[in-house]
PDB file of C-alpha atoms in Angstrom:
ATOM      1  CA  UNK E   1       2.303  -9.904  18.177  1.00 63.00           C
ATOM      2  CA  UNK E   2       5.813 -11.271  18.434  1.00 84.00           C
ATOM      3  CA  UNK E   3       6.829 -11.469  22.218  1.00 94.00           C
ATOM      4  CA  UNK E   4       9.291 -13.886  23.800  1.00 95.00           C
ATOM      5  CA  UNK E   5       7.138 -16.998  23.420  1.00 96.00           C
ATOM      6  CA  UNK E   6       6.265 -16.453  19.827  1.00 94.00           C
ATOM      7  CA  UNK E   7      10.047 -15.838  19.183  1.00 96.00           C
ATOM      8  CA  UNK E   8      10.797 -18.942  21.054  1.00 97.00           C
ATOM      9  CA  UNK E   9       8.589 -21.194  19.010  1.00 97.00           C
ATOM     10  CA  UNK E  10       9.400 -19.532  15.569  1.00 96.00           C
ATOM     11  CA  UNK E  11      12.769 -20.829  16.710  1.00 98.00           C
ATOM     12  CA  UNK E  12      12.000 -24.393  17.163  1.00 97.00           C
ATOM     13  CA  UNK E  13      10.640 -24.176  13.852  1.00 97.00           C
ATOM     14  CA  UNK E  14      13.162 -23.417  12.280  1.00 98.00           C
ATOM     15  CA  UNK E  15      15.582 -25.543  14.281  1.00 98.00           C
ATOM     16  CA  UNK E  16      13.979 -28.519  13.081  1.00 98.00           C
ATOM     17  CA  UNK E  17      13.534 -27.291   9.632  1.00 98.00           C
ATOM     18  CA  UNK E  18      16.924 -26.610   9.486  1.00 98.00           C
ATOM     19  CA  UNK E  19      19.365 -27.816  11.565  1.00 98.00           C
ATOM     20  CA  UNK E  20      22.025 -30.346  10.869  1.00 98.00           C
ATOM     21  CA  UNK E  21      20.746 -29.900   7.027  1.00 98.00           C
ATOM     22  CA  UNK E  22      22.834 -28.330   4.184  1.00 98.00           C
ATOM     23  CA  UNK E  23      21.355 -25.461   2.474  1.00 98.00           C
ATOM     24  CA  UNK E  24      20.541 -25.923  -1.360  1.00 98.00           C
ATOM     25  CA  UNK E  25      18.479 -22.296  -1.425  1.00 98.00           C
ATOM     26  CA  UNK E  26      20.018 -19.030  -0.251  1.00 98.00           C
ATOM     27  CA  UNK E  27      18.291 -15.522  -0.748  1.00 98.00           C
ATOM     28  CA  UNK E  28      18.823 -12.539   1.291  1.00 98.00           C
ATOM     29  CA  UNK E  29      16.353  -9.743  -0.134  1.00 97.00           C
ATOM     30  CA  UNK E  30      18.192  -6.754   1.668  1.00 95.00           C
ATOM     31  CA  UNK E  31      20.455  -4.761  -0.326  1.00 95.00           C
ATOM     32  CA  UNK E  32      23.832  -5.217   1.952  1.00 95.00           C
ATOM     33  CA  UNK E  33      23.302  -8.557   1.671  1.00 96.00           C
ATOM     34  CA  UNK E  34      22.074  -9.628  -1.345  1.00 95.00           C
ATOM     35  CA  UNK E  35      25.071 -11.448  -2.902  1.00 96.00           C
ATOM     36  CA  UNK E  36      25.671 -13.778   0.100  1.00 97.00           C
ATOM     37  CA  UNK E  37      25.319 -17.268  -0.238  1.00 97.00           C
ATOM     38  CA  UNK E  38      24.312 -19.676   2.120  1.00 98.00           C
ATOM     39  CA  UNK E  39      24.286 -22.581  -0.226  1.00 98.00           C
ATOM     40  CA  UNK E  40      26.562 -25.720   0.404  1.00 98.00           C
ATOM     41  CA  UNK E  41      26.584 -24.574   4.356  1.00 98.00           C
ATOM     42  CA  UNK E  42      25.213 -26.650   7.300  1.00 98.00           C
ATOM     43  CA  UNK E  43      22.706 -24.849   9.441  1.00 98.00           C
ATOM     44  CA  UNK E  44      24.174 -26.022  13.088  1.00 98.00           C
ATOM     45  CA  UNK E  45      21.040 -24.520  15.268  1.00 98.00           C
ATOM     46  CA  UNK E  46      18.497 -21.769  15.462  1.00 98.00           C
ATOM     47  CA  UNK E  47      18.530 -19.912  18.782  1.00 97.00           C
ATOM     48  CA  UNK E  48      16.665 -17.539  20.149  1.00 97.00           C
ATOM     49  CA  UNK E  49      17.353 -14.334  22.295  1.00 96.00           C
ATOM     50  CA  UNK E  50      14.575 -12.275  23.819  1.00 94.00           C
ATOM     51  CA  UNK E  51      12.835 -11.163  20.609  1.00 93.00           C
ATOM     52  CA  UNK E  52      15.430 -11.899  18.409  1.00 96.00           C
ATOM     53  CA  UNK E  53      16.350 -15.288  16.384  1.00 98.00           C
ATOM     54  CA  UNK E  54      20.320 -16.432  15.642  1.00 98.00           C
ATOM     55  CA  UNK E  55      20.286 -18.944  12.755  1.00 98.00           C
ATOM     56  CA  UNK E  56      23.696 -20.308  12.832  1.00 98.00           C
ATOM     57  CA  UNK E  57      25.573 -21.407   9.865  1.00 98.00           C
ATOM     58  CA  UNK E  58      28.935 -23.261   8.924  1.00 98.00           C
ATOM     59  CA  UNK E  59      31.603 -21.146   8.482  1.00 97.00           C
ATOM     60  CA  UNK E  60      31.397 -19.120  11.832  1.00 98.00           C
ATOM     61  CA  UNK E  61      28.300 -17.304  10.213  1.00 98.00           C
ATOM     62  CA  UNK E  62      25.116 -16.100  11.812  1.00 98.00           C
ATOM     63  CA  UNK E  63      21.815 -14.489  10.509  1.00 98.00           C
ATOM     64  CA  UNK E  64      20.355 -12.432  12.798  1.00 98.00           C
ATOM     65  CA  UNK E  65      16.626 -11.564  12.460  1.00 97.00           C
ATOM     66  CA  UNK E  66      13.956  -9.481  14.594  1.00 95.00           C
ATOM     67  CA  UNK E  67      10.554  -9.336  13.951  1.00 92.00           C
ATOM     68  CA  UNK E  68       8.955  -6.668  15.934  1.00 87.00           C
ATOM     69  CA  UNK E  69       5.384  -5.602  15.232  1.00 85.00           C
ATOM     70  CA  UNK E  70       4.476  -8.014  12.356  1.00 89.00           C
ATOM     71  CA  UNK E  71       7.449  -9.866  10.643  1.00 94.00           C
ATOM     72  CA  UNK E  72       7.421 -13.748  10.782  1.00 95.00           C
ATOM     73  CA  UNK E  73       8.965 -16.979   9.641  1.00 97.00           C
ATOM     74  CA  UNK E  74       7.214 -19.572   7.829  1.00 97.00           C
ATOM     75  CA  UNK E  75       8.412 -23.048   7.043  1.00 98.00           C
ATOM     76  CA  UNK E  76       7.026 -25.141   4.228  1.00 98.00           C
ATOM     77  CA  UNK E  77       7.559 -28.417   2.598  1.00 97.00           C
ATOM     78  CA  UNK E  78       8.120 -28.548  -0.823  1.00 95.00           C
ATOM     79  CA  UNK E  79       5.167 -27.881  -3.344  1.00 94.00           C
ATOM     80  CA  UNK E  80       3.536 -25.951  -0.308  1.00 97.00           C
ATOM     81  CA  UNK E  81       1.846 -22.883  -1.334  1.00 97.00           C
ATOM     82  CA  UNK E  82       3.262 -19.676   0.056  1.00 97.00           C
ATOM     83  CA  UNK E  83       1.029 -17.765   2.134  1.00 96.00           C
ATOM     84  CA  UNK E  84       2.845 -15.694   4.210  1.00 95.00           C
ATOM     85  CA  UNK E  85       2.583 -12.658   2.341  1.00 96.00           C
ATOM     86  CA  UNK E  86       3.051 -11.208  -1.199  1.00 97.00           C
ATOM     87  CA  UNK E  87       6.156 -11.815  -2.326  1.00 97.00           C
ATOM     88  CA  UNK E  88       7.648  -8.692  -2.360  1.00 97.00           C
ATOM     89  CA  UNK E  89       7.166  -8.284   1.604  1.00 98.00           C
ATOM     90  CA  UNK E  90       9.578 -11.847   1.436  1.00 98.00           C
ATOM     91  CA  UNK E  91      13.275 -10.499   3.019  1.00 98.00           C
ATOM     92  CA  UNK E  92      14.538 -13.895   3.169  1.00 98.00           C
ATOM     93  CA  UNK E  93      14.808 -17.863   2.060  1.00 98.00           C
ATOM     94  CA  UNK E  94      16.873 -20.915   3.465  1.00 98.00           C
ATOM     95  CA  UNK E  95      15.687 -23.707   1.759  1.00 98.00           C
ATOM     96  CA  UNK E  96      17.092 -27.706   2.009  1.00 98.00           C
ATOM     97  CA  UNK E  97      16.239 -31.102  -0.149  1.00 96.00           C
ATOM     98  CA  UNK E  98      12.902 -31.250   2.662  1.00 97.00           C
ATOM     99  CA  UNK E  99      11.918 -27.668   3.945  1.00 98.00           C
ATOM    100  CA  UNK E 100      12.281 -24.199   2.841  1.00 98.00           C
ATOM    101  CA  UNK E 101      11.845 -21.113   5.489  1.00 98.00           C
ATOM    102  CA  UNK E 102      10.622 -17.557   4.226  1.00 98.00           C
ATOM    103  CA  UNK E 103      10.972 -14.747   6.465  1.00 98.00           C
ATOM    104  CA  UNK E 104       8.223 -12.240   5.710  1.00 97.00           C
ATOM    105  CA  UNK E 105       8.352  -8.121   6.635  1.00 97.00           C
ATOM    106  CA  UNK E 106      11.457  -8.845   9.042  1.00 96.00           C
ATOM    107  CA  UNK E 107      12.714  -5.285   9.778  1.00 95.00           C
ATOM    108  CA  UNK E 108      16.087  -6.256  11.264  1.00 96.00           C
ATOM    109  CA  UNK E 109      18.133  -8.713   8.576  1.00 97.00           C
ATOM    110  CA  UNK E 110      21.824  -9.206   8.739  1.00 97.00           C
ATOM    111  CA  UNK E 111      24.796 -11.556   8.471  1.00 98.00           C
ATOM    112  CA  UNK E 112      27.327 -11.092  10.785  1.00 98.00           C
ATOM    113  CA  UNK E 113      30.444 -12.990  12.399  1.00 98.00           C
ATOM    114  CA  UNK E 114      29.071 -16.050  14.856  1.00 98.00           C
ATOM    115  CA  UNK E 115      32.001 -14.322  17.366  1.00 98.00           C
ATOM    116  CA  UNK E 116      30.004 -10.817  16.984  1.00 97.00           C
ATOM    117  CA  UNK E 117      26.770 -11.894  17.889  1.00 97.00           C
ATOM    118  CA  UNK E 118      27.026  -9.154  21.263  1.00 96.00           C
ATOM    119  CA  UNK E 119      27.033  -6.613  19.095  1.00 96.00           C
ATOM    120  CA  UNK E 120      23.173  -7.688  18.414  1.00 96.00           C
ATOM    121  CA  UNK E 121      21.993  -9.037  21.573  1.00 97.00           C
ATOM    122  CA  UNK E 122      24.430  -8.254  23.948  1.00 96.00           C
ATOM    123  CA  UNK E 123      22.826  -5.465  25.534  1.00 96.00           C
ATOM    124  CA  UNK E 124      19.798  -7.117  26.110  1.00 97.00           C
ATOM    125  CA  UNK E 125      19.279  -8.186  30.099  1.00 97.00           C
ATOM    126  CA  UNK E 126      18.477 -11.823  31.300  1.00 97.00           C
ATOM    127  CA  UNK E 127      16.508 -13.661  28.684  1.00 97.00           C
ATOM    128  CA  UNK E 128      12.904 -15.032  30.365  1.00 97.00           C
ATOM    129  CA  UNK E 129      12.912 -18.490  28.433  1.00 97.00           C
ATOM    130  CA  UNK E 130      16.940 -18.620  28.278  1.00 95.00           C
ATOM    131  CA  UNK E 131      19.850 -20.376  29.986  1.00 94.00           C
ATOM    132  CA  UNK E 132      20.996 -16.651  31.142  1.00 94.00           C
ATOM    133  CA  UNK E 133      18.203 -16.267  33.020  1.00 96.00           C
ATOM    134  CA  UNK E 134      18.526 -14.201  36.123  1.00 97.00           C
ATOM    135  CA  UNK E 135      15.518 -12.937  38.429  1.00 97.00           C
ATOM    136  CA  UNK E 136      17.617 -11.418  40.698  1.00 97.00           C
ATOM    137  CA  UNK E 137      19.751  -9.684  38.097  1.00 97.00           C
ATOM    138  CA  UNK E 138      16.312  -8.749  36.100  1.00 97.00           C
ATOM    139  CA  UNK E 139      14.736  -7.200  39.311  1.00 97.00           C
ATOM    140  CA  UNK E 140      18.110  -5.154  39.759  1.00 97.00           C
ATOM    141  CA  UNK E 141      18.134  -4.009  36.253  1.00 97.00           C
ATOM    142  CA  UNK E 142      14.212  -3.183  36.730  1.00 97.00           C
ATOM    143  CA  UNK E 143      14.777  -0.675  39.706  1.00 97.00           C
ATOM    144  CA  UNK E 144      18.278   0.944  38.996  1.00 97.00           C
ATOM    145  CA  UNK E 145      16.196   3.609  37.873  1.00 97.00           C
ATOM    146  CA  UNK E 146      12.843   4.003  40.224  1.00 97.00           C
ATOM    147  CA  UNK E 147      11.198   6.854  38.981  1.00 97.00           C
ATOM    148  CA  UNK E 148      10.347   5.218  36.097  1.00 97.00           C
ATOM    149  CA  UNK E 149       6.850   3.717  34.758  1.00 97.00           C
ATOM    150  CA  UNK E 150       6.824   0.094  35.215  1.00 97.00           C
ATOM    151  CA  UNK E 151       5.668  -0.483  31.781  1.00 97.00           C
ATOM    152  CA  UNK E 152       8.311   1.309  30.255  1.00 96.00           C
ATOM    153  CA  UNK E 153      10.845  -0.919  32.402  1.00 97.00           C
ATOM    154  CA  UNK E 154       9.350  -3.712  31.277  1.00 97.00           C
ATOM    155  CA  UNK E 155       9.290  -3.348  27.819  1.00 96.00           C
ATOM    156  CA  UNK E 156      13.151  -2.325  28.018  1.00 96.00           C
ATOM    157  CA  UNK E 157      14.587  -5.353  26.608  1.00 96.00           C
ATOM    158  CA  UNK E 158      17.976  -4.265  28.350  1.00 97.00           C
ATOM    159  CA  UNK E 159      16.258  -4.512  31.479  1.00 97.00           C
ATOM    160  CA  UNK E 160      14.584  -8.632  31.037  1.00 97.00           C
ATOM    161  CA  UNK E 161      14.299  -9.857  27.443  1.00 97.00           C
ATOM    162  CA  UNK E 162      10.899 -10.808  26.273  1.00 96.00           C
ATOM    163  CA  UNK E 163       8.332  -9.090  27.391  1.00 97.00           C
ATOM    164  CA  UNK E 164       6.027  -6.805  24.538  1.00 95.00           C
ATOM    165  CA  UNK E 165       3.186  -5.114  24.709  1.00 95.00           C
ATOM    166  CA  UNK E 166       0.966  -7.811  25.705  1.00 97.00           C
ATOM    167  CA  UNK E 167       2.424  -9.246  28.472  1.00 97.00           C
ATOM    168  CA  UNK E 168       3.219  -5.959  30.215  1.00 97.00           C
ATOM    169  CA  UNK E 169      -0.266  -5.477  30.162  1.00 98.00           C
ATOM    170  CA  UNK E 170      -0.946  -8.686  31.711  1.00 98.00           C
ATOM    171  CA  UNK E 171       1.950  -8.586  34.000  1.00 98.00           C
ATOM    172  CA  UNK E 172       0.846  -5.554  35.238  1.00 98.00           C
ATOM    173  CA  UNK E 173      -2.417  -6.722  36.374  1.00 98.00           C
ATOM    174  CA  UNK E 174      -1.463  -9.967  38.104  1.00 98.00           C
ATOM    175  CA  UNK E 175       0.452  -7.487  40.004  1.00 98.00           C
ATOM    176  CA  UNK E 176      -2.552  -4.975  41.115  1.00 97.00           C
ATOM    177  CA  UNK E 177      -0.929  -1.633  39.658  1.00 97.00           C
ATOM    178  CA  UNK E 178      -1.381   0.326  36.651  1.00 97.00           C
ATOM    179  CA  UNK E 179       1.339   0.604  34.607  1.00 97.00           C
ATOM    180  CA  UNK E 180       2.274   3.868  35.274  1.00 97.00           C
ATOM    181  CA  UNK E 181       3.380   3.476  38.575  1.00 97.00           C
ATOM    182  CA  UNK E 182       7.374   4.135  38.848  1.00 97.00           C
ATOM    183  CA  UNK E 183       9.301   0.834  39.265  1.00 97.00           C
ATOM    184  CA  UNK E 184      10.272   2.275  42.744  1.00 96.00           C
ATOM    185  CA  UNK E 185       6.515   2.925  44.263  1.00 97.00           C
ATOM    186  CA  UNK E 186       5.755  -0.963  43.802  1.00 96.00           C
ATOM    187  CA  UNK E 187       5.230  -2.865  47.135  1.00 95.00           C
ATOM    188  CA  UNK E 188       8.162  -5.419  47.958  1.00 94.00           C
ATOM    189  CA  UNK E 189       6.329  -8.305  48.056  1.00 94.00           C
ATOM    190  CA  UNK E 190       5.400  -7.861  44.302  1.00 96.00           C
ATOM    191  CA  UNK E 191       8.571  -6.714  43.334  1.00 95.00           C
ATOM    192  CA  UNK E 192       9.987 -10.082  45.156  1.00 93.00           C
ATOM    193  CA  UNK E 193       7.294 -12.143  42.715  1.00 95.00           C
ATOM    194  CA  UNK E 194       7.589 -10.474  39.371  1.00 97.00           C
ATOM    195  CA  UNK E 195      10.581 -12.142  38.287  1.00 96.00           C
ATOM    196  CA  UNK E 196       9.100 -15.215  38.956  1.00 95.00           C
ATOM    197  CA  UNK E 197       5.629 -14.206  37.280  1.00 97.00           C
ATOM    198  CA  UNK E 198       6.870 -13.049  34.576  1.00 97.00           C
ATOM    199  CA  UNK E 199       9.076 -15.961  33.878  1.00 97.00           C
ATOM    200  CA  UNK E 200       5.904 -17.869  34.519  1.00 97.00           C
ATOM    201  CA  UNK E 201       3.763 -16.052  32.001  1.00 97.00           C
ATOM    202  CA  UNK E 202       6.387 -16.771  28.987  1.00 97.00           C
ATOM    203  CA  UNK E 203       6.711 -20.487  30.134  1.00 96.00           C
ATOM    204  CA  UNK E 204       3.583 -21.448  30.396  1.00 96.00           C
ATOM    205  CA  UNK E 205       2.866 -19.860  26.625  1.00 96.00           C
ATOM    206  CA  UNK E 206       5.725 -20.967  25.077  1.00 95.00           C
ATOM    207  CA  UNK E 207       4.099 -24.539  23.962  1.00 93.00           C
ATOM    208  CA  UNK E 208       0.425 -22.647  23.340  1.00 93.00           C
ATOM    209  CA  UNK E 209      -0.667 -21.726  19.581  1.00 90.00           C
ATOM    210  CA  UNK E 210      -3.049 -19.506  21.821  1.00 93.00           C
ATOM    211  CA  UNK E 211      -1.590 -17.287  24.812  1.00 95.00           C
ATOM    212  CA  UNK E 212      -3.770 -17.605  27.858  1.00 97.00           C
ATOM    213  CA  UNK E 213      -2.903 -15.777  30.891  1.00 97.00           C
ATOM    214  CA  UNK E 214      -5.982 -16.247  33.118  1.00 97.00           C
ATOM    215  CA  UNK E 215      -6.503 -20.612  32.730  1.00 93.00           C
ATOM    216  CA  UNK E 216     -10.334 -19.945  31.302  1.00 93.00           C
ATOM    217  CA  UNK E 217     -11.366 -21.219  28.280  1.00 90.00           C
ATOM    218  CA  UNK E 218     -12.434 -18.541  25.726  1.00 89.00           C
ATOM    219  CA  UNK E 219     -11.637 -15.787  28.233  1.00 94.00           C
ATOM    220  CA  UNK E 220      -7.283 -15.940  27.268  1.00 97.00           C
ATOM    221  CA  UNK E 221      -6.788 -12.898  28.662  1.00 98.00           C
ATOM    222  CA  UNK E 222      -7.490 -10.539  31.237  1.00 98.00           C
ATOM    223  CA  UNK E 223      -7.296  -6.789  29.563  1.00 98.00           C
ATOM    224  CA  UNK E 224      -4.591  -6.901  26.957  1.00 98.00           C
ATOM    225  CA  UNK E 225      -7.001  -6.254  23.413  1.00 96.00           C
ATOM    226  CA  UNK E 226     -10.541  -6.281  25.959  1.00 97.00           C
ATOM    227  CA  UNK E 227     -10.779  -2.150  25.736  1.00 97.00           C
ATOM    228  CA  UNK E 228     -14.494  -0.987  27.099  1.00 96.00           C
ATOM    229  CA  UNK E 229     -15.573  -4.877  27.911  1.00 97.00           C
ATOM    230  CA  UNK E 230     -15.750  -5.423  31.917  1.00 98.00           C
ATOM    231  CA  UNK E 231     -12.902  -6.937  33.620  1.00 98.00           C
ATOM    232  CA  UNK E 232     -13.137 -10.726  34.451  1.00 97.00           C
ATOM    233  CA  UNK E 233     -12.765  -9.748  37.857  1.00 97.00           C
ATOM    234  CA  UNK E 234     -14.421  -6.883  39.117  1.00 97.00           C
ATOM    235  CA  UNK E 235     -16.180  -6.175  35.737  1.00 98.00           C
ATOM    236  CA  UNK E 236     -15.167  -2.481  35.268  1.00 97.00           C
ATOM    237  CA  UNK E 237     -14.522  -1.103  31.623  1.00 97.00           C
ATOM    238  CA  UNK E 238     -11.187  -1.994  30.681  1.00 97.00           C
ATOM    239  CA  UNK E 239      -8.878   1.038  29.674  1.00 96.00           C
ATOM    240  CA  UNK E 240      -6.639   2.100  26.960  1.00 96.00           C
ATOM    241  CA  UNK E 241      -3.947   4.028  26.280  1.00 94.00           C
ATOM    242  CA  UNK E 242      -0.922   4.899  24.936  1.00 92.00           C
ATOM    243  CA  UNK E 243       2.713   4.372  26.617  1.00 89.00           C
ATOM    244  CA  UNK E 244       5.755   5.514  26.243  1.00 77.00           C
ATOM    245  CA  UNK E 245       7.623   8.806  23.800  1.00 69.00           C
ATOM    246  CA  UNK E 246       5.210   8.041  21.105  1.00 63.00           C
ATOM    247  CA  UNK E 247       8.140   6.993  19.112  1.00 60.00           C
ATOM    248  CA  UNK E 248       5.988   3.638  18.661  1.00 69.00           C
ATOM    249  CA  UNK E 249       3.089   2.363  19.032  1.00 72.00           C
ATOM    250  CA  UNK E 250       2.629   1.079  22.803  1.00 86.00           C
ATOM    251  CA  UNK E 251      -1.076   0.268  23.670  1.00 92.00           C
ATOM    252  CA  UNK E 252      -1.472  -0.367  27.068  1.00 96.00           C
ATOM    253  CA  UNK E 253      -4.748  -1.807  28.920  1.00 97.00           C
ATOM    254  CA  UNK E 254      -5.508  -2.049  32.662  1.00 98.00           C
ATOM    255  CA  UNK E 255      -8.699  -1.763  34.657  1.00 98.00           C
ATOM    256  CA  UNK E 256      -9.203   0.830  37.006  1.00 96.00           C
ATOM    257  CA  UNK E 257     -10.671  -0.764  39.661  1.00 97.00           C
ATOM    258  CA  UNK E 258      -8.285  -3.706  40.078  1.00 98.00           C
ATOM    259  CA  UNK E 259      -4.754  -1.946  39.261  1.00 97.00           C
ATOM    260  CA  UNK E 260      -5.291   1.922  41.383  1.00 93.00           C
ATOM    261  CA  UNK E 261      -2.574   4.128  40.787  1.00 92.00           C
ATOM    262  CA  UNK E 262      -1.567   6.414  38.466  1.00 94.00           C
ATOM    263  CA  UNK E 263      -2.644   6.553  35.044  1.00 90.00           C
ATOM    264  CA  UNK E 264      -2.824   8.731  31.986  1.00 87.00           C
ATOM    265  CA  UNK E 265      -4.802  11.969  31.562  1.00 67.00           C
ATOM    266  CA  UNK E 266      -6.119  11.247  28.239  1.00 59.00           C
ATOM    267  CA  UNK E 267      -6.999   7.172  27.511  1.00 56.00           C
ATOM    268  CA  UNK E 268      -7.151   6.431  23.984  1.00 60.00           C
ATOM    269  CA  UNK E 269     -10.454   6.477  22.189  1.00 56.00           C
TER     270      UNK E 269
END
């Protein structure tokens, strides 16, 4: 699942796939874009922001990309076999003489003005594994409105940029509360350190092929994807359920035991 560490590595990727190399392939598979060309331009960097990825081209152009729930970037050399997908999932190609990158299932693909990149990303709040980055700006953000769920907060990219599904999760039980519990009700010790946790979490990951939140070997993580299997720490079931307006799909694990507090009526099955 795509967070801020996955994001940031795709990035590097592509970075040194592409940058400083001149484009001889150029194939946007979205229908407002599918006459561009890219060919004959020098890729100058590949940054990314939160969740999303700036590929920036000569010529004061930038593609901007987000892959949410399952899109990806894949780099191969040439005569590599393809196997990111089928090909009709493929939105996108950059290819030079020595590496071509395929962006699979992306569900956010456009080409837009290198000065108008803050009308993509510049709502989003301080960026975890970016130069922006602000705890005490992100903590603000985080309780301007204290009534709501922490989770929630969390996952609002406006708020900190970075964090998904799976690191809420985790976040949440570093911090000994549930999810649920509104932004406001959390202690001020652990509001003082979850900046600086979170920060932690994405840093420490950023370099992994594997995230690992606890340090054990073959035990990554401590409830995110564990539903019904005991907690490392107290060995209660580990919950599931779902957070949010429904409006997507938000699983969200804790243990009962080690994060008290409030919690939904209905876990899911």
């Amino acid at each position: 699942m795509p967070e801020g560490d996955t994001v940031w590595q795709a990035a590097r990727r592509l970075h040194d796939a592409l940058a400083s190399q001149v484009l001889t392939r150029s194939d946007l598979r979205v229908p407002r874009f599918a006459t561009a060309d890219l060919t004959g331009r020098t890729v100058l960097d590949v940054t990314p922001r939160g969740k999303h990825l700036l590929t920036r081209v000569e010529g004061g152009l930038t593609l901007h990309s987000h892959l949410r729930m399952d899109g990806s970037w894949r780099v191969y050399t040439p005569g590599q076999r393809w196997n990111g997908g089928p090909a009709h999932q493929i939105r996108a190609i950059l290819g030079n003489a020595d590496r071509t990158a395929v962006g699979y299932r992306l569900p956010v693909l456009e080409l837009i003005r290198t000065t108008d990149e803050d009308r993509a990303v510049g709502h989003l709040g301080p960026d975890l594994l970016g130069p922006d980055w602000d705890p005490g700006l992100a903590l603000a953000n985080l309780l301007k409105d204290p009534a709501r769920p922490l989770g929630e907060a969390l996952l609002d990219q406006r708020n900190l940029a970075g964090i998904g599904n799976v690191f809420k999760s985790e976040l949440c039980f570093l911090l000994g509360v549930t999810p649920w519990l509104p932004v406001g009700k959390l202690p001020a010790d652990r509001s003082a350190k979850l900046p600086v946790l979170a920060r932690k979490l994405l840093e420490s990951n950023r370099e992994r092929p594997v995230r690992n939140t606890t340090g054990r070997r073959g035990q990554d993580l401590f409830v995110y994807g564990r539903a019904r299997r005991p907690c490392l720490r107290c060995r209660t079931p580990i919950r599931l359920a779902d957070q949010g307006d429904g409006s997507r799909e938000r699983p969200t694990y804790w243990c009962p035991t080690c994060q008290p507090g409030p919690a939904p009526f209905t876990p899911r099955r």
